[in-house]
Short mmCIF file of C-alpha atoms in Angstrom, two decimals:
data_model
loop_
_atom_site.label_atom_id
_atom_site.label_comp_id
_atom_site.label_asym_id
_atom_site.label_seq_id
_atom_site.Cartn_x
_atom_site.Cartn_y
_atom_site.Cartn_z
CA MET A 13 -32.53 -178.56 -144.36
CA HIS A 14 -28.35 -179.52 -142.52
CA LYS A 15 -28.22 -183.18 -141.87
CA ARG A 16 -26.17 -184.56 -139.64
CA ILE A 17 -24.69 -188.26 -139.25
CA LEU A 18 -25.07 -190.15 -136.30
CA PRO A 19 -22.27 -191.70 -133.83
CA ILE A 20 -21.94 -195.08 -134.29
CA PHE A 21 -18.50 -195.33 -133.58
CA PHE A 22 -17.17 -195.45 -129.60
CA ALA A 23 -13.76 -194.69 -128.35
CA LEU A 24 -12.66 -194.04 -124.37
CA THR A 25 -12.79 -191.28 -122.61
CA THR A 26 -12.50 -190.84 -118.85
CA SER A 27 -15.27 -189.17 -116.41
CA PHE A 28 -16.82 -189.71 -112.81
CA ALA A 29 -18.31 -193.02 -111.93
CA PHE A 30 -19.14 -195.07 -109.28
CA ALA A 31 -16.98 -198.42 -109.42
CA GLN A 32 -18.47 -201.62 -108.91
CA GLY A 33 -18.61 -202.62 -105.05
CA ASP A 34 -18.11 -199.72 -103.04
CA PRO A 35 -21.33 -196.86 -103.52
CA THR A 36 -18.36 -194.21 -101.47
CA ASP A 37 -16.06 -194.88 -104.71
CA THR A 38 -15.28 -192.27 -107.14
CA THR A 39 -12.52 -193.94 -108.87
CA GLU A 40 -12.14 -193.15 -112.25
CA VAL A 41 -13.47 -195.76 -114.58
CA GLU A 42 -13.43 -195.80 -118.84
CA GLN A 43 -17.06 -194.24 -119.95
CA PRO A 44 -17.17 -193.91 -124.28
CA GLU A 45 -17.67 -191.62 -126.20
CA MET A 46 -18.78 -191.59 -129.41
CA ILE A 47 -17.13 -190.85 -132.54
CA SER A 48 -18.64 -190.40 -135.90
CA GLU A 49 -17.81 -192.50 -138.68
CA HIS A 50 -18.14 -191.03 -141.89
CA THR A 51 -18.35 -194.30 -144.86
CA SER A 52 -18.07 -193.28 -148.02
CA GLU A 53 -20.71 -194.17 -150.22
CA ILE A 54 -19.15 -196.31 -154.45
CA GLU A 55 -21.32 -197.23 -156.97
CA VAL A 56 -20.00 -200.13 -159.17
CA CYS A 57 -20.70 -199.05 -162.68
CA GLY A 58 -18.48 -201.91 -164.10
CA PHE A 59 -15.92 -202.90 -167.28
CA SER A 60 -16.01 -202.00 -170.40
CA SER A 61 -16.71 -204.83 -173.51
CA ASP A 62 -13.26 -205.16 -173.82
CA GLY A 63 -12.39 -204.84 -169.50
CA LYS A 64 -9.51 -202.49 -171.21
CA TYR A 65 -10.97 -199.56 -168.42
CA PHE A 66 -13.21 -200.10 -165.16
CA VAL A 67 -15.41 -197.32 -163.70
CA PHE A 68 -16.01 -196.81 -160.51
CA THR A 69 -17.71 -193.77 -158.24
CA GLN A 70 -17.56 -192.54 -154.96
CA VAL A 71 -18.61 -189.78 -152.96
CA VAL A 72 -17.96 -188.68 -149.55
CA PRO A 73 -19.88 -187.15 -146.94
CA GLY A 74 -18.70 -183.84 -145.74
CA ASP A 75 -18.84 -182.62 -141.97
CA TYR A 76 -21.86 -182.41 -140.81
CA ASN A 77 -23.58 -181.57 -144.05
CA GLY A 78 -23.48 -182.53 -148.34
CA GLY A 79 -19.55 -184.24 -149.16
CA THR A 80 -17.71 -184.38 -152.10
CA GLY A 81 -18.50 -187.05 -155.47
CA TYR A 82 -16.01 -188.99 -157.89
CA VAL A 83 -15.79 -190.59 -160.89
CA TYR A 84 -12.58 -192.70 -161.50
CA VAL A 85 -11.47 -194.83 -164.66
CA ILE A 86 -8.64 -197.02 -164.00
CA ASP A 87 -6.91 -198.53 -167.15
CA VAL A 88 -7.59 -202.74 -166.12
CA THR A 89 -3.71 -203.38 -167.38
CA THR A 90 -1.17 -200.53 -165.99
CA ASN A 91 -3.95 -199.51 -162.49
CA ASN A 92 -3.44 -196.21 -163.18
CA TRP A 93 -6.16 -193.71 -164.12
CA ALA A 94 -7.46 -193.16 -167.68
CA HIS A 95 -8.51 -189.40 -167.05
CA LYS A 96 -7.70 -187.09 -164.25
CA PRO A 97 -11.13 -188.14 -161.90
CA ALA A 98 -13.76 -186.19 -162.35
CA VAL A 99 -14.92 -183.97 -159.32
CA LEU A 100 -18.84 -182.93 -158.22
CA GLU A 101 -18.59 -180.65 -155.27
CA PRO A 102 -21.99 -179.26 -153.20
CA GLU A 103 -22.58 -175.54 -155.36
CA ASN A 104 -24.02 -174.27 -151.49
CA ALA A 105 -23.30 -174.99 -147.91
CA ASP A 106 -27.65 -176.74 -148.24
CA TRP A 107 -26.55 -179.62 -150.26
CA THR A 108 -27.21 -182.86 -149.03
CA THR A 109 -25.00 -185.97 -150.02
CA GLU A 110 -28.52 -187.19 -151.87
CA GLU A 111 -28.19 -184.28 -153.98
CA ILE A 112 -24.59 -184.39 -154.64
CA LYS A 113 -25.82 -188.55 -156.10
CA ASP A 114 -28.08 -187.25 -157.90
CA SER A 115 -25.79 -184.80 -159.64
CA LEU A 116 -23.01 -187.18 -160.12
CA HIS A 117 -24.76 -189.24 -162.68
CA TYR A 118 -24.99 -187.03 -165.11
CA LYS A 119 -21.08 -186.78 -165.11
CA ARG A 120 -20.78 -190.30 -164.54
CA ASP A 121 -23.38 -191.26 -167.50
CA SER A 122 -21.21 -189.51 -169.31
CA VAL A 123 -17.67 -191.40 -167.94
CA LEU A 124 -19.89 -194.26 -169.07
CA THR A 125 -20.82 -193.46 -172.77
CA LYS A 126 -17.19 -192.13 -173.71
CA TYR A 127 -15.27 -195.53 -172.49
CA LYS A 128 -18.85 -197.66 -173.61
CA VAL A 129 -18.93 -198.73 -169.92
CA LYS A 130 -22.62 -200.16 -169.39
CA ARG A 131 -24.15 -200.43 -165.53
CA GLY A 132 -23.80 -203.80 -164.58
CA SER A 133 -21.39 -205.43 -166.47
CA PHE A 134 -19.02 -205.94 -163.67
CA GLY A 135 -18.90 -210.18 -164.06
CA GLN A 136 -17.95 -212.22 -160.42
CA ALA A 137 -18.63 -210.82 -157.68
CA PHE A 138 -16.26 -211.67 -153.96
CA GLY A 139 -16.69 -210.80 -150.53
CA LEU A 140 -14.08 -210.64 -148.76
CA SER A 141 -14.78 -209.61 -145.41
CA SER A 142 -14.32 -213.41 -144.46
CA SER A 143 -12.54 -214.95 -147.12
CA ASN A 144 -9.36 -213.51 -149.48
CA LYS A 145 -10.29 -216.17 -152.12
CA ILE A 146 -11.13 -214.97 -155.76
CA VAL A 147 -12.25 -217.76 -159.06
CA VAL A 148 -10.41 -215.99 -162.21
CA GLY A 149 -9.96 -218.73 -164.60
CA GLY A 150 -12.01 -221.51 -163.43
CA LYS A 151 -8.25 -221.81 -160.48
CA THR A 152 -8.53 -220.10 -156.98
CA TYR A 153 -6.37 -217.38 -156.56
CA ALA A 154 -5.09 -215.59 -152.69
CA LEU A 155 -5.11 -211.86 -152.65
CA GLU A 156 -2.78 -211.04 -149.78
CA LEU A 157 -2.51 -207.27 -148.34
CA ASN A 158 0.23 -206.14 -146.01
CA THR A 159 0.95 -202.81 -145.08
CA PRO A 160 4.12 -201.88 -143.58
CA ASN A 161 4.34 -197.97 -142.55
CA ASN A 162 0.80 -197.73 -143.40
CA LEU A 163 1.91 -198.62 -147.16
CA ILE A 164 -0.16 -201.06 -149.61
CA ASP A 165 2.18 -204.79 -150.97
CA PHE A 166 -0.85 -205.85 -152.72
CA HIS A 167 0.03 -209.75 -154.11
CA LEU A 168 -2.01 -211.95 -155.98
CA THR A 169 -0.77 -215.48 -155.41
CA GLY A 170 -1.65 -218.77 -156.40
CA ASN A 171 -0.85 -221.38 -159.27
CA GLY A 172 2.49 -220.96 -159.21
CA LYS A 173 1.87 -216.98 -158.99
CA ASP A 174 3.07 -214.67 -157.21
CA ILE A 175 1.22 -210.84 -158.84
CA ILE A 176 2.58 -207.85 -157.78
CA LEU A 177 -0.72 -206.24 -157.50
CA GLN A 178 0.40 -202.69 -156.18
CA LYS A 179 2.73 -201.89 -154.18
CA ASP A 180 2.65 -198.35 -152.67
CA LYS A 181 6.53 -196.45 -152.59
CA GLN A 182 4.84 -193.41 -150.58
CA LEU A 183 1.64 -192.97 -149.14
CA PRO A 184 -0.27 -190.49 -151.94
CA LYS A 185 -1.36 -187.44 -150.98
CA SER A 186 -4.81 -188.06 -151.95
CA ARG A 187 -4.86 -190.86 -149.80
CA GLY A 188 -4.07 -188.39 -147.19
CA SER A 189 -3.94 -190.02 -143.69
CA VAL A 190 -4.50 -193.54 -143.03
CA ARG A 191 -4.59 -195.82 -139.89
CA ALA A 192 -6.13 -199.33 -141.12
CA TYR A 193 -6.47 -201.07 -144.22
CA ARG A 194 -8.60 -203.67 -145.52
CA LEU A 195 -9.85 -205.96 -148.03
CA HIS A 196 -13.89 -205.25 -149.60
CA LYS A 197 -14.55 -206.60 -152.62
CA ALA A 198 -13.46 -208.00 -155.44
CA TYR A 199 -15.08 -207.89 -158.97
CA VAL A 200 -13.99 -210.47 -162.18
CA PHE A 201 -14.66 -210.17 -166.04
CA GLY A 202 -12.67 -212.71 -167.73
CA ASP A 203 -9.05 -212.40 -166.88
CA LYS A 204 -9.94 -208.90 -165.31
CA ILE A 205 -10.05 -208.12 -162.41
CA ALA A 206 -10.87 -205.32 -159.55
CA VAL A 207 -10.35 -205.20 -155.66
CA PHE A 208 -12.05 -202.52 -153.76
CA ILE A 209 -9.18 -202.03 -150.63
CA GLU A 210 -11.28 -199.97 -147.37
CA TYR A 211 -8.85 -197.53 -145.96
CA ASP A 212 -9.63 -195.38 -142.47
CA GLY A 213 -8.12 -191.65 -141.57
CA ASP A 214 -7.37 -190.47 -138.67
CA VAL A 215 -9.94 -189.20 -135.74
CA GLN A 216 -10.98 -185.36 -136.24
CA GLU A 217 -12.42 -182.82 -135.42
CA GLY A 218 -15.08 -181.28 -137.11
CA PHE A 219 -18.71 -179.21 -136.73
CA GLU A 220 -19.61 -178.74 -133.20
CA ASN A 221 -16.42 -180.37 -132.20
CA MET A 222 -17.66 -183.32 -132.83
CA ARG A 223 -15.34 -185.80 -133.94
CA TYR A 224 -14.97 -188.34 -136.53
CA TYR A 225 -12.97 -190.28 -139.42
CA ASN A 226 -13.31 -190.51 -143.30
CA ARG A 227 -13.76 -194.76 -144.35
CA LYS A 228 -13.21 -194.45 -147.71
CA TYR A 229 -12.16 -197.66 -151.17
CA ILE A 230 -9.87 -197.46 -153.29
CA ALA A 231 -9.44 -200.05 -156.64
CA VAL A 232 -6.69 -202.37 -157.60
CA THR A 233 -7.18 -203.88 -160.80
CA ALA A 234 -4.93 -206.07 -163.17
CA VAL A 235 -4.92 -209.38 -165.61
CA VAL A 236 -4.49 -212.63 -165.05
CA LYS A 237 -2.37 -214.64 -167.40
#
């Protein structure tokens, strides 16, 4: 059974309506047009016991149903994939997002075993919606995210340090089109960190001409010495 994603974000378009104060005036005024926000769901699995690897999953919703699941393993010291991300795509158009998530667990568990990651071993979590501060080794640092031309220039600053976490030279194809970035959450495991950056893609037109945009996440890792 197909599952429709409910629209929850508003953009402005024009339609005819009565202007306040004059019931005979048919001046055009702004009225909302519904746009769906397709927010990806991530599961933070955690760090390996030695802190060398960081694993998480992400399910990206489809246009109106299903979606695609991913299992990511990052080499924390290099901030690069430890191997190519595992991908799970629906076997048919009737798959729901929940079915994709259930099937993704098999791939996830295999990866966790290979890299010796125990689910939930992510250390201390920091929400970054209202503050960009995290604590590593008892010291407070600031996460500084700049996005010139939609490229990431991301630093950890404080205590006499300015550590470049990520600096894009060009926009990766895997990220697609981007129109906004923001800090999401950070996880600290000893002297290792993993920071999630949330980003919005461009508005697209999909099933039955519904307009929507994707909200996805990337993780940036580092060792703070």
